[in-house]
Short mmCIF file of C-alpha atoms (C1' of nucleotides) in Angstrom, two decimals:
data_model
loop_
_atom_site.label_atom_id
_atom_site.label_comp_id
_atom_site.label_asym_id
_atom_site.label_seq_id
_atom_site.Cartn_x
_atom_site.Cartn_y
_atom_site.Cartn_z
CA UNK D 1 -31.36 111.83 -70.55
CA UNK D 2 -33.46 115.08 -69.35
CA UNK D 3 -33.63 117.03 -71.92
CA UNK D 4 -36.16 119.50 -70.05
CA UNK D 5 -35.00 122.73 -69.61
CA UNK D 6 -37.38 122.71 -66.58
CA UNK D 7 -37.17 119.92 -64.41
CA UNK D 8 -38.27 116.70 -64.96
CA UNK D 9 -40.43 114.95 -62.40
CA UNK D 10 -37.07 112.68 -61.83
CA UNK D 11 -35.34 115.92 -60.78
CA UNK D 12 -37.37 116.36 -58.59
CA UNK D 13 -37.22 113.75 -56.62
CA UNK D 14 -34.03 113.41 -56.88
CA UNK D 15 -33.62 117.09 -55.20
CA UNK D 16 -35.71 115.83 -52.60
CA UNK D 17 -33.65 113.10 -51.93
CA UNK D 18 -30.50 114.99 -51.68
CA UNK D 19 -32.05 117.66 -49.44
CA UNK D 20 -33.81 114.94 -46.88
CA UNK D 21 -30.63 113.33 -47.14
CA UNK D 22 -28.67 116.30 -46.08
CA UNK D 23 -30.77 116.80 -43.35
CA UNK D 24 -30.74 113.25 -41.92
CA UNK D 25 -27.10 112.80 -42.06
CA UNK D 26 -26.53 116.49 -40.35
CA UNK D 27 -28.81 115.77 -37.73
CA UNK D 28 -27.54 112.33 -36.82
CA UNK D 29 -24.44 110.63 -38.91
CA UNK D 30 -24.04 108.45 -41.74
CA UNK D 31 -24.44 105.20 -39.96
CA UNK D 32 -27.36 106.36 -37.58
CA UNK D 33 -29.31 107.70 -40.87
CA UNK D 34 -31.53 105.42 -42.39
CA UNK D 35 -32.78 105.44 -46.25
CA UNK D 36 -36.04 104.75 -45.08
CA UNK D 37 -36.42 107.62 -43.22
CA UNK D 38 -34.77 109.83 -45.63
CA UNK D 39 -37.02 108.63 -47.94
CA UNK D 40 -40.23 108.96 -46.30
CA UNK D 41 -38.59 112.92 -45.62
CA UNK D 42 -38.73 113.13 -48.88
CA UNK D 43 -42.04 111.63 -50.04
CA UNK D 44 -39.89 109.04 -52.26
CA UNK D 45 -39.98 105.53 -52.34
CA UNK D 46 -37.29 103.35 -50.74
CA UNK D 47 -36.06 102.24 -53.91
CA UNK D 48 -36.01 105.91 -55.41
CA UNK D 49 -32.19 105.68 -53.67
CA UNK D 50 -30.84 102.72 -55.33
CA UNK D 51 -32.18 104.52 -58.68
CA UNK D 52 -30.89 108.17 -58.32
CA UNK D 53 -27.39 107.35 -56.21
CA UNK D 54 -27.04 103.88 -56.32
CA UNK D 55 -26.79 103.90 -52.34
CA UNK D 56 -26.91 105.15 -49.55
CA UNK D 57 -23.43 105.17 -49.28
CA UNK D 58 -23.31 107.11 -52.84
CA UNK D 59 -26.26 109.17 -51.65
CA UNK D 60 -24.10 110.21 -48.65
CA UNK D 61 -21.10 111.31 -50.75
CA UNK D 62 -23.56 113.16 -53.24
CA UNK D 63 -24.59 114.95 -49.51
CA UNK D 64 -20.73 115.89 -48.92
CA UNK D 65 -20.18 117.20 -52.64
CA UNK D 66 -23.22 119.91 -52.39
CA UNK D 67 -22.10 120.96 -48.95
CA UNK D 68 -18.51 121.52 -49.89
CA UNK D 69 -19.46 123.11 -53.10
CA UNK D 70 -22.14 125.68 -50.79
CA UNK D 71 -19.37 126.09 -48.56
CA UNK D 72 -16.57 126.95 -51.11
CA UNK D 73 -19.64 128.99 -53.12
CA UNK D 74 -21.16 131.10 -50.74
CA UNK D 75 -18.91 133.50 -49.67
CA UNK D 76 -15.15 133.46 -50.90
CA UNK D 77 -12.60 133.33 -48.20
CA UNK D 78 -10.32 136.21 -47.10
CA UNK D 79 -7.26 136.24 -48.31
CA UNK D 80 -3.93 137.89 -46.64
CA UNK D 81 -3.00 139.61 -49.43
CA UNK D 82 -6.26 141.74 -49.64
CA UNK D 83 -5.08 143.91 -46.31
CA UNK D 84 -2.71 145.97 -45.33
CA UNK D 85 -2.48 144.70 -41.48
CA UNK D 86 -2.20 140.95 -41.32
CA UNK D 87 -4.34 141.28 -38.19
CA UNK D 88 -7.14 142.58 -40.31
CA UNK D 89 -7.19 139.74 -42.51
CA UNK D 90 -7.43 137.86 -38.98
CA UNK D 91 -10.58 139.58 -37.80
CA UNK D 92 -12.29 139.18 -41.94
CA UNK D 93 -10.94 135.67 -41.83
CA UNK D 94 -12.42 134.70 -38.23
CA UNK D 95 -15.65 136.00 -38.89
CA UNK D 96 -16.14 134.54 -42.57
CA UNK D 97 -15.12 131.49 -40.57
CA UNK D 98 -17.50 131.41 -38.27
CA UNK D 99 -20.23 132.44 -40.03
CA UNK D 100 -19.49 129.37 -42.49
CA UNK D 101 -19.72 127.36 -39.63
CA UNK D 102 -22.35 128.32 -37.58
CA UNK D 103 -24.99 129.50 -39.85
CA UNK D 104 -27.68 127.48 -40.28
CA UNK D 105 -28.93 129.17 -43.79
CA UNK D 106 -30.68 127.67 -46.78
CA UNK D 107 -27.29 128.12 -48.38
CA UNK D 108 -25.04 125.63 -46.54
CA UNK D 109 -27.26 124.36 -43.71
CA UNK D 110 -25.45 120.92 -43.43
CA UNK D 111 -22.05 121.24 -43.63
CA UNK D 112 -20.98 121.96 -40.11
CA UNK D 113 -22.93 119.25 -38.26
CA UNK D 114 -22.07 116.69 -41.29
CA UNK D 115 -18.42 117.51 -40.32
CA UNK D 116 -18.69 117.20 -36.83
CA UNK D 117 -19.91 113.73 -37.24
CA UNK D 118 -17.62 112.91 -39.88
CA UNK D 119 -14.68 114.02 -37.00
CA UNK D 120 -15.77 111.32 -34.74
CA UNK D 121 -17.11 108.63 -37.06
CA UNK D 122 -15.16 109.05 -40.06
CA UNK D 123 -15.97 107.94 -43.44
CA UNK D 124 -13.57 106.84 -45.35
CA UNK D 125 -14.47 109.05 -48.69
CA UNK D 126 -16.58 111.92 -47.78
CA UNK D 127 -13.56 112.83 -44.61
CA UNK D 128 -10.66 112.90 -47.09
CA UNK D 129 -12.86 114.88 -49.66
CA UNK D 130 -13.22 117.24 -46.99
CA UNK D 131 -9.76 117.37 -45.78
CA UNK D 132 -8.76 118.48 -49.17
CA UNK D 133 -10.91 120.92 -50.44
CA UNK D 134 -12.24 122.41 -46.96
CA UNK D 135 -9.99 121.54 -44.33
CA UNK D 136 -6.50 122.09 -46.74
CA UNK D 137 -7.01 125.45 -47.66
CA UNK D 138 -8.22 127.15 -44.85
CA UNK D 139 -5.39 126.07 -42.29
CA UNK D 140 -2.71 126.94 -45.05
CA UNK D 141 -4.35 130.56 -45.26
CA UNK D 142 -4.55 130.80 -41.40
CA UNK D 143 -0.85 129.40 -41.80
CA UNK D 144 -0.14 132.44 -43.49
CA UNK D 145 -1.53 134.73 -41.94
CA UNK D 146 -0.38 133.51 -38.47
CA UNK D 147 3.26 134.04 -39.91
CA UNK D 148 2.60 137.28 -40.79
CA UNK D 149 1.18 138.89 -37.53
CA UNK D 150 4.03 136.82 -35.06
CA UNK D 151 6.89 137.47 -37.54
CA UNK D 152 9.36 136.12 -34.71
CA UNK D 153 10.67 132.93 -36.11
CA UNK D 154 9.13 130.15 -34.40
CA UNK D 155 9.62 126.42 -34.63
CA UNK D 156 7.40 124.40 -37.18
CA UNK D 157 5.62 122.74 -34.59
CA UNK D 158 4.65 125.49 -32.22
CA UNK D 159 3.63 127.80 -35.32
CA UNK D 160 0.82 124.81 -36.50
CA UNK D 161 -0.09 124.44 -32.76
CA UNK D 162 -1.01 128.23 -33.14
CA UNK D 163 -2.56 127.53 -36.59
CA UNK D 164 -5.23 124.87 -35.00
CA UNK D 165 -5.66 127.18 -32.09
CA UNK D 166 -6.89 129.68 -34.30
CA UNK D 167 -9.06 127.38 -36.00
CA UNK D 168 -10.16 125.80 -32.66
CA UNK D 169 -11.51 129.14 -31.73
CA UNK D 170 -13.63 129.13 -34.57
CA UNK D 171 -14.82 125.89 -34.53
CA UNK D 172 -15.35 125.43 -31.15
CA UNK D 173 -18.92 126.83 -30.54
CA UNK D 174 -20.60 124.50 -33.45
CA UNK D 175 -18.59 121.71 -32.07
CA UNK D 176 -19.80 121.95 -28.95
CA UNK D 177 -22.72 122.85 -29.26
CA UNK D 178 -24.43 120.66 -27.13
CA UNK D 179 -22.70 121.08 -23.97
CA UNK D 180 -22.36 124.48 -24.53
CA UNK D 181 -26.43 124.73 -24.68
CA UNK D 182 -26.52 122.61 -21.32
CA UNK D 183 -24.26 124.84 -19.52
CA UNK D 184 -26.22 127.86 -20.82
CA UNK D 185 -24.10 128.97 -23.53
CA UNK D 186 -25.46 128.54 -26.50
CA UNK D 187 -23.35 129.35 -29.76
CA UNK D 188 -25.11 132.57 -31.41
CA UNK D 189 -26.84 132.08 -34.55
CA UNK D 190 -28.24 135.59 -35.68
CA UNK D 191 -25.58 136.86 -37.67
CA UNK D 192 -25.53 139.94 -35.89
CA UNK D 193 -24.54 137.41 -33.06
CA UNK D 194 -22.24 135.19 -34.62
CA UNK D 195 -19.99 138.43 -35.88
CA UNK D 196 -20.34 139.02 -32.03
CA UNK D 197 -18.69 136.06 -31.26
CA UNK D 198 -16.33 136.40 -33.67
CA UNK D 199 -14.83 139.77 -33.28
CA UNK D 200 -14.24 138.60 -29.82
CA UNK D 201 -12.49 135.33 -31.15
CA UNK D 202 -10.60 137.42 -33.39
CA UNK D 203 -9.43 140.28 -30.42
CA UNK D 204 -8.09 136.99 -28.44
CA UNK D 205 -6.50 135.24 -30.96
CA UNK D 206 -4.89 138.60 -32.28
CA UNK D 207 -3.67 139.51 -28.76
CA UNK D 208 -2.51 136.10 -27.94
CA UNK D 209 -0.48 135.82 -31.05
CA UNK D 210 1.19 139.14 -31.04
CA UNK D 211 2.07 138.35 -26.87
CA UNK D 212 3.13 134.87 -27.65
CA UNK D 213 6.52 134.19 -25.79
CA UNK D 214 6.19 130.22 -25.21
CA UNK D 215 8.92 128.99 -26.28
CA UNK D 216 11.47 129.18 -23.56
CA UNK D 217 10.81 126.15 -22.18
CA UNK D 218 11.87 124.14 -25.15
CA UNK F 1 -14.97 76.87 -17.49
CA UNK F 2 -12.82 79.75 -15.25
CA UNK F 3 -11.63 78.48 -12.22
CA UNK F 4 -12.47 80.62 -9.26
CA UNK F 5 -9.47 82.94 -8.68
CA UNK F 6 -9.41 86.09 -6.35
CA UNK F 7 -12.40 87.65 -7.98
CA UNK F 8 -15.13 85.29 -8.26
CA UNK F 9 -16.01 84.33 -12.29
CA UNK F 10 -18.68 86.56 -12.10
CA UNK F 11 -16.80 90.01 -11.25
CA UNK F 12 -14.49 88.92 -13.49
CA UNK F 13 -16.88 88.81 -16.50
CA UNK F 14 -18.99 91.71 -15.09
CA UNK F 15 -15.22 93.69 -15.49
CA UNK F 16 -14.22 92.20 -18.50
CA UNK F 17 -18.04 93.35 -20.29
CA UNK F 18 -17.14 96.74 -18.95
CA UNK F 19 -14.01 96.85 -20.24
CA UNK F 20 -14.79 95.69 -23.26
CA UNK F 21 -17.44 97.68 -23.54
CA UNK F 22 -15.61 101.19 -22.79
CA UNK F 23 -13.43 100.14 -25.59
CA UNK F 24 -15.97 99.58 -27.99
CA UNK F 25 -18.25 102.74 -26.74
CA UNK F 26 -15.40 104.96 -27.44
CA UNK F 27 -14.80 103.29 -30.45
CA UNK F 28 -17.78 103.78 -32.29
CA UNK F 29 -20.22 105.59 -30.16
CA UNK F 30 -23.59 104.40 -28.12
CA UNK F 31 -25.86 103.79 -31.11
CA UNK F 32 -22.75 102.43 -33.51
CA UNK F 33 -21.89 99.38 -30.87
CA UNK F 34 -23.22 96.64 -30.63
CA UNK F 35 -23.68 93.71 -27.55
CA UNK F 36 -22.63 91.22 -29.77
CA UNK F 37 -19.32 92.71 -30.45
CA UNK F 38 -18.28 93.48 -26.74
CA UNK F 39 -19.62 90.21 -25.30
CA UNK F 40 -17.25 88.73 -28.13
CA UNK F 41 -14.82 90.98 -26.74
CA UNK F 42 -15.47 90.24 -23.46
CA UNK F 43 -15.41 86.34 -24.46
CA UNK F 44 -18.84 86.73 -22.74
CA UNK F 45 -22.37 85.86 -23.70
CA UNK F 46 -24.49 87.91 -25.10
CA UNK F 47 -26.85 87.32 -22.29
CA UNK F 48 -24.68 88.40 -19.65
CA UNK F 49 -24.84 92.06 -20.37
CA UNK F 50 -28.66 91.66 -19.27
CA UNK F 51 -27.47 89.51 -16.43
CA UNK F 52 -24.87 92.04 -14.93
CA UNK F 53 -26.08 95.34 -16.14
CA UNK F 54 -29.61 95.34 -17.54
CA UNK F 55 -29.65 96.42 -20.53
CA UNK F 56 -27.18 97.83 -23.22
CA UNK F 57 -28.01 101.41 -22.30
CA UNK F 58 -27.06 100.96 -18.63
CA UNK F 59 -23.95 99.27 -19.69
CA UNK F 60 -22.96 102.75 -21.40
CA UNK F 61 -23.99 104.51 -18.32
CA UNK F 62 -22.16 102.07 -16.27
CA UNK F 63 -18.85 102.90 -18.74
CA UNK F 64 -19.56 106.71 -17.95
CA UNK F 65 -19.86 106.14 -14.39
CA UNK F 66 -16.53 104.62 -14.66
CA UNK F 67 -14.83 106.96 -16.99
CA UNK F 68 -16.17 110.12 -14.89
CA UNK F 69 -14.39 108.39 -12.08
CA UNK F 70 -11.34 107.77 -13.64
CA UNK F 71 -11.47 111.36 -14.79
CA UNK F 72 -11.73 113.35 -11.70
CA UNK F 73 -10.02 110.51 -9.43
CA UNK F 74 -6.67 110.65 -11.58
CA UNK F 75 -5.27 113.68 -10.92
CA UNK F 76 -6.82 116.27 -8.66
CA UNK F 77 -7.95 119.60 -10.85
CA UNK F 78 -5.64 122.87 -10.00
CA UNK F 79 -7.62 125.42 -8.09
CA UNK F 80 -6.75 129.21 -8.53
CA UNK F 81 -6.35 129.54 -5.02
CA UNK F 82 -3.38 127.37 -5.45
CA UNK F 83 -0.98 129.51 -6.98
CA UNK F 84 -0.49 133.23 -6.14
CA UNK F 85 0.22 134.49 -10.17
CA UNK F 86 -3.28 133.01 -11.76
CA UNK F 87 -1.32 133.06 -14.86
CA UNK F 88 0.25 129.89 -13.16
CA UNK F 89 -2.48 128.56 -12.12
CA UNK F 90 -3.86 128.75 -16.14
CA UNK F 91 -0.65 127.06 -16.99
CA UNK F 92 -1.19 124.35 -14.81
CA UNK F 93 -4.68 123.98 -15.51
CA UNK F 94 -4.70 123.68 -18.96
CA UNK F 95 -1.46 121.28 -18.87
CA UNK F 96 -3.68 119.26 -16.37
CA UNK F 97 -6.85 119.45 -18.90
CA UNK F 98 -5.06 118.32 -21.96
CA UNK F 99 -3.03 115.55 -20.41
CA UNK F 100 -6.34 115.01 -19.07
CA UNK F 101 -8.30 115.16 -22.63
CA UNK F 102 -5.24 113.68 -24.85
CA UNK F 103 -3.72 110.97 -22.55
CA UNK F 104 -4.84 107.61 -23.21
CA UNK F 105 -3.97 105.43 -20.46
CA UNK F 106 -5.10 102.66 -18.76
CA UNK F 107 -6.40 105.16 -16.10
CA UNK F 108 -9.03 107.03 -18.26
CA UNK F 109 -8.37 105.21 -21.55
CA UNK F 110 -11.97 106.33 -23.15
CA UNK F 111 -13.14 109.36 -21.60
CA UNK F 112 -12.15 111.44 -24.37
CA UNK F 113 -13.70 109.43 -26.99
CA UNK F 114 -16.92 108.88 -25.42
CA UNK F 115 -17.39 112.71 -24.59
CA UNK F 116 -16.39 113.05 -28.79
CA UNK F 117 -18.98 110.90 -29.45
CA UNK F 118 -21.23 112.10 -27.14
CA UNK F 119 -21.22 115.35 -27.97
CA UNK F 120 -22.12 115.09 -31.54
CA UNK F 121 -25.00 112.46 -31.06
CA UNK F 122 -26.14 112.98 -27.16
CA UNK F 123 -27.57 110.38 -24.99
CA UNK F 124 -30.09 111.21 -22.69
CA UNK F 125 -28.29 110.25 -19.57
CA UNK F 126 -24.69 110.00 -20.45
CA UNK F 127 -24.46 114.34 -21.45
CA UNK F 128 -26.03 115.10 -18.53
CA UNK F 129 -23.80 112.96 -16.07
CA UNK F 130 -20.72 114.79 -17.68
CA UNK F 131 -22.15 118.04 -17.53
CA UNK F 132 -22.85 118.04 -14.27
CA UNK F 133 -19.99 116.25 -12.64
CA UNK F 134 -17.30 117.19 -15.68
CA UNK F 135 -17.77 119.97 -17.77
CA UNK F 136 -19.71 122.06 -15.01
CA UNK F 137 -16.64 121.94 -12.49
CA UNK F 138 -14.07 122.70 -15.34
CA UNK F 139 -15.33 125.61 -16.96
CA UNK F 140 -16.23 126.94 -13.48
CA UNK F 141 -12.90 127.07 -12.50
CA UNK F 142 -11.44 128.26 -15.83
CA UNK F 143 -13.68 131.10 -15.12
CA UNK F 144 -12.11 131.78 -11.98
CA UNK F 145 -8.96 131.78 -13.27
CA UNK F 146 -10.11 133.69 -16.27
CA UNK F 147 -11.70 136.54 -14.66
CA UNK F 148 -8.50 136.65 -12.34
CA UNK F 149 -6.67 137.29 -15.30
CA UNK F 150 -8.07 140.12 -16.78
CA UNK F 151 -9.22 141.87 -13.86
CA UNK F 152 -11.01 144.59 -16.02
CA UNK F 153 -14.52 144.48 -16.14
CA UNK F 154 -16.73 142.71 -18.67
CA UNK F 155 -19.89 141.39 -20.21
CA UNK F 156 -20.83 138.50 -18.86
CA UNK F 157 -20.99 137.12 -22.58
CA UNK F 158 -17.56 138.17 -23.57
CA UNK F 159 -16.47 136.29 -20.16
CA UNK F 160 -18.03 133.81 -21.04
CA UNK F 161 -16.96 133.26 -24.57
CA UNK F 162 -13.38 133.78 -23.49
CA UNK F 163 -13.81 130.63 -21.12
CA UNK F 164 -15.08 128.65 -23.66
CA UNK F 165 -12.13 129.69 -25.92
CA UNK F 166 -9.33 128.41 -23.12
CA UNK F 167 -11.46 125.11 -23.14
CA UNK F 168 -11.44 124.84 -27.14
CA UNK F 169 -7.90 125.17 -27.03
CA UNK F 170 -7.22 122.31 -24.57
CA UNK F 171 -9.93 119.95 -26.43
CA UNK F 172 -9.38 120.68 -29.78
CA UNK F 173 -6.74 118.41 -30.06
CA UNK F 174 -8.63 115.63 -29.15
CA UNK F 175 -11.65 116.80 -30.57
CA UNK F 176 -10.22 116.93 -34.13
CA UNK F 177 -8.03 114.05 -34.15
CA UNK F 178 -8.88 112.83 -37.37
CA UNK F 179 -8.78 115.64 -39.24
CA UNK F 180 -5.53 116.97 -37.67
CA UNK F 181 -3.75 113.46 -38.38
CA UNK F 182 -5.15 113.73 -42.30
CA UNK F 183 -3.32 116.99 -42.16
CA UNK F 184 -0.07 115.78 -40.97
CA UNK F 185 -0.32 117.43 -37.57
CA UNK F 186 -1.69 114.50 -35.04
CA UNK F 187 -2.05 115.36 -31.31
CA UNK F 188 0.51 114.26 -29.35
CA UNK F 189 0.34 110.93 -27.75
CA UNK F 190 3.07 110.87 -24.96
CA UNK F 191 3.19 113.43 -21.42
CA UNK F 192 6.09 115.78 -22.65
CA UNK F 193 4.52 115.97 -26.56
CA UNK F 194 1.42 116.60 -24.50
CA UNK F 195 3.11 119.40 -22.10
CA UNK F 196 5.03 120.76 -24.82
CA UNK F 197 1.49 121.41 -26.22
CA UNK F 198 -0.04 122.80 -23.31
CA UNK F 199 2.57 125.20 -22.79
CA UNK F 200 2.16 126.56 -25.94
CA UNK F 201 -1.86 126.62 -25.79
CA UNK F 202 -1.20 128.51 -22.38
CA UNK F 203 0.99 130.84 -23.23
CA UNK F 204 -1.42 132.00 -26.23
CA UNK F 205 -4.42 131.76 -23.53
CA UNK F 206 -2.49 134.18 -21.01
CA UNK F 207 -1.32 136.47 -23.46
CA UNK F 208 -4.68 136.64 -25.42
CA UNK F 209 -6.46 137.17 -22.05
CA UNK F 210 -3.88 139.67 -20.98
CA UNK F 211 -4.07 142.00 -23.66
CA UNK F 212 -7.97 141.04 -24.37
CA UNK F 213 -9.36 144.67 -25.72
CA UNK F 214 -12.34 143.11 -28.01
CA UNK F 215 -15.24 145.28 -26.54
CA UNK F 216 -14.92 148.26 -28.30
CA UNK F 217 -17.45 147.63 -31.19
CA UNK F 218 -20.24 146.68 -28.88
"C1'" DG R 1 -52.12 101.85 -81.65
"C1'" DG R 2 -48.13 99.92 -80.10
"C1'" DA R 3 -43.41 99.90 -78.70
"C1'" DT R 4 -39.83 102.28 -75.91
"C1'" DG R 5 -37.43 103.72 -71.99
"C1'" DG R 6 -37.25 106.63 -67.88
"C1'" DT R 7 -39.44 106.59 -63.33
"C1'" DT R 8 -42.13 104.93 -59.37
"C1'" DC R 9 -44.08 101.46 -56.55
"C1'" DA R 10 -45.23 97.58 -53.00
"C1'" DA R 11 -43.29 93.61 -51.51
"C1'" DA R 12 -39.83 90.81 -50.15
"C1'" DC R 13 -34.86 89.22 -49.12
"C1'" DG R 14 -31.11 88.25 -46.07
"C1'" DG R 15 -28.92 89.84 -42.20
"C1'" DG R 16 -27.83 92.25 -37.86
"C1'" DC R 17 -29.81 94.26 -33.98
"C1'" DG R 18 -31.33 94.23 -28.58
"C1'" DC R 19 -33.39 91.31 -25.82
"C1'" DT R 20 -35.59 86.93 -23.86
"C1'" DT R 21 -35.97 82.19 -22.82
"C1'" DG R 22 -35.21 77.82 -20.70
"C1'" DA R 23 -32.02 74.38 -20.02
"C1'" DC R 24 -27.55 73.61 -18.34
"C1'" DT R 25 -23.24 73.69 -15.00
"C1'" DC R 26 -21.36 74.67 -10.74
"C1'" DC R 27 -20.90 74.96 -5.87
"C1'" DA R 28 -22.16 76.21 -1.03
"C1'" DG R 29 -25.25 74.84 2.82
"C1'" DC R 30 -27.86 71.45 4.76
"C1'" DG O 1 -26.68 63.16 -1.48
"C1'" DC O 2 -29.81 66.82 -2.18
"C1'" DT O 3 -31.27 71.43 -3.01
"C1'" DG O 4 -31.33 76.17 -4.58
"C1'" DG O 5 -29.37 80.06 -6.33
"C1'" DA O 6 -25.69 82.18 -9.15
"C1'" DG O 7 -23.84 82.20 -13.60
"C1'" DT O 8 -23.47 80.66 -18.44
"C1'" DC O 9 -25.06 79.18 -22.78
"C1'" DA O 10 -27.27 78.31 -27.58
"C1'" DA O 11 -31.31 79.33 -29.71
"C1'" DG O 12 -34.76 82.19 -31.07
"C1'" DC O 13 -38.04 86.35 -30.78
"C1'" DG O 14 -39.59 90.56 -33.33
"C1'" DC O 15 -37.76 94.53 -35.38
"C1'" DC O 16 -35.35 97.50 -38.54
"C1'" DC O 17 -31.74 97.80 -41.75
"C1'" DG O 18 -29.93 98.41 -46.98
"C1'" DT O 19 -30.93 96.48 -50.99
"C1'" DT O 20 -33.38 93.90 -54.81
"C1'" DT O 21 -37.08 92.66 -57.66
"C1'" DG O 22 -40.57 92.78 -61.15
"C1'" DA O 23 -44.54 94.87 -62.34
"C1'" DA O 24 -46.94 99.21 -63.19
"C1'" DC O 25 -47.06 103.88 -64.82
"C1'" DC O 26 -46.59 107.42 -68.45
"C1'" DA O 27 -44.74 110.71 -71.74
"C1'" DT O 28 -42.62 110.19 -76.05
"C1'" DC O 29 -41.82 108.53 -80.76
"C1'" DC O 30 -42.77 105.33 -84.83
#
DNA sequence: GGATGGTTCAAACGGGCGCTTGACTCCAGC
DNA sequence: GCTGGAGTCAAGCGCCCGTTTGAACCATCC
């Protein structure tokens, strides 16, 4: 019951404890993070977990729901309908893309790395929560705008194969990151960069869809 | 109790802890497994993994060693020199990657999985191995093949992001298993779903590359 | 002043972890 | 038959984990 219109000292801590949180699980998983650390992050007591989420588990999932609602909230995704050329909705929805998931802003600063984790050590909530209000949408839009710039007709199949590609180009650099950085590559993170990145995704992905002539061999 | 066969009981439970081990590695990651659970696996004692290999962290190493192997003793990597179109040799290098990435065999059964794992949470010594004697060699010839491709002139950082874009598209698959299989679209498992796929993820590649004209804005 | 209820705290619980120990079996070489 | 080293084993070490507990704190209301 906080009545405050400020917030109450519980708030508080309980802000804490969801931004520590975020941070810990981005940085190295679900099962690697521990409360204690995330609690020490956040200058809260062990038990202030069990009181505000109940656990970690809960805790984690409360870490998922702010990410996907920054993600959905921060900057609304292109949409085919809004351009004339489906191959400009391509280069908007690319970049918007990437920026979502390479920026490392005070706006949404855990989402990609919580995903890439969640890829490879899924969870059985927070992954399907994901898959639906993240993951859904965005492939059905590239869906459609995929269909729009190859217009051929194209087996079911082969047309999602392009869809992931598309998506794979984005995704990619955040991914992997890490090897990336080791082989002296590392994935921009200035905006001015990422758009960079992204205009050249979008030139590749454009030209390889409008060229596309693969299915002969089928 | 095992009565001395070929192998003496010793390499046989030195193999079966590796084994068992590569299983559980790519399973759940370094950090997430546990030398209980593979010496269980490996109807071993827990003591053994000391015995044989050390410690639990050269066990992983030892995997690596083993999967790196596997990898690059399997099938020999295309070389652009090969071919005289380098459009075939991209075909046949990125149906060798992704049988490669996607095929789980008993010859490289947990490369892919390890790499997943290990690119999201990095070991010390495991990234570094695959770097050098994985990663480094692949993208090194992709950008061979790359550059023979599009023959015009360009910034070493488009290049470069263009290289990393053929190698999203032949590890995405594997890379986003998960979420692809929650969307209904799971990577192919056997050789011709695998080279149906790679034809397709060429065929974008080479006509992407082809008519590549993303420099403009810079 | 005293009771109430939300919030924080140090301490501890049970359990799993990687690793170590020391006794045990087994077998080849003498 | 004895010995010594290779290999295996159950037991236990200290540590960290997520979680629980019960008391203390403190603003609010009677």
């Amino acid at each position: 019951m906080a009545y405050h219109a400020s917030n109450s000292p519980a708030d508080d801590t309980r802000e804490r404890l969801l931004h520590a949180a975020g941070h810990e699980f981005a940085r190295v998983g679900f099962a690697a993070a521990s409360v204690r650390s995330i609690c020490e992050a956040a200058d809260a007591n062990v038990s202030a977990v069990k009181y505000h989420y109940g656990s970690k588990e809960s805790l984690y999932l409360a870490v998922w729901a702010a990410a996907a609602e920054q993600m959905v909230s921060a900057e609304p995704m292109p949409r085919l309908e809004q351009f004339e050329d489906p191959k400009d909705a391509l280069r908007a929805f690319v970049a918007w893309f990437m920026r979502l998931v390479l920026t490392e802003s005070k706006i949404h600063p855990w989402a990609g790395r919580l995903l890439a984790h969640e890829t490879v050590s899924p969870t059985p909530g927070a992954l399907d929560m994901f898959v639906k209000h993240c993951a859904g949408p965005v492939t059905q839009e590239i869906s459609r705008i995929v269909k729009a710039i190859v217009r051929r007709p194209m087996k079911a199949k082969t047309h999602d194969d392009l869809v992931f590609a598309v998506v794979a180009l984005c995704v990619n650099p955040k991914h992997s990151c890490e090897i990336l950085t080791k082989l002296g590559h590392p994935p921009p993170d200035s905006r001015a960069g990422i758009n960079r990145m992204a205009r050249v995704m979008a030139e590749f992905a454009i030209s390889g869809l409008t060229g596309f002539t693969g299915e002969e061999g089928d």
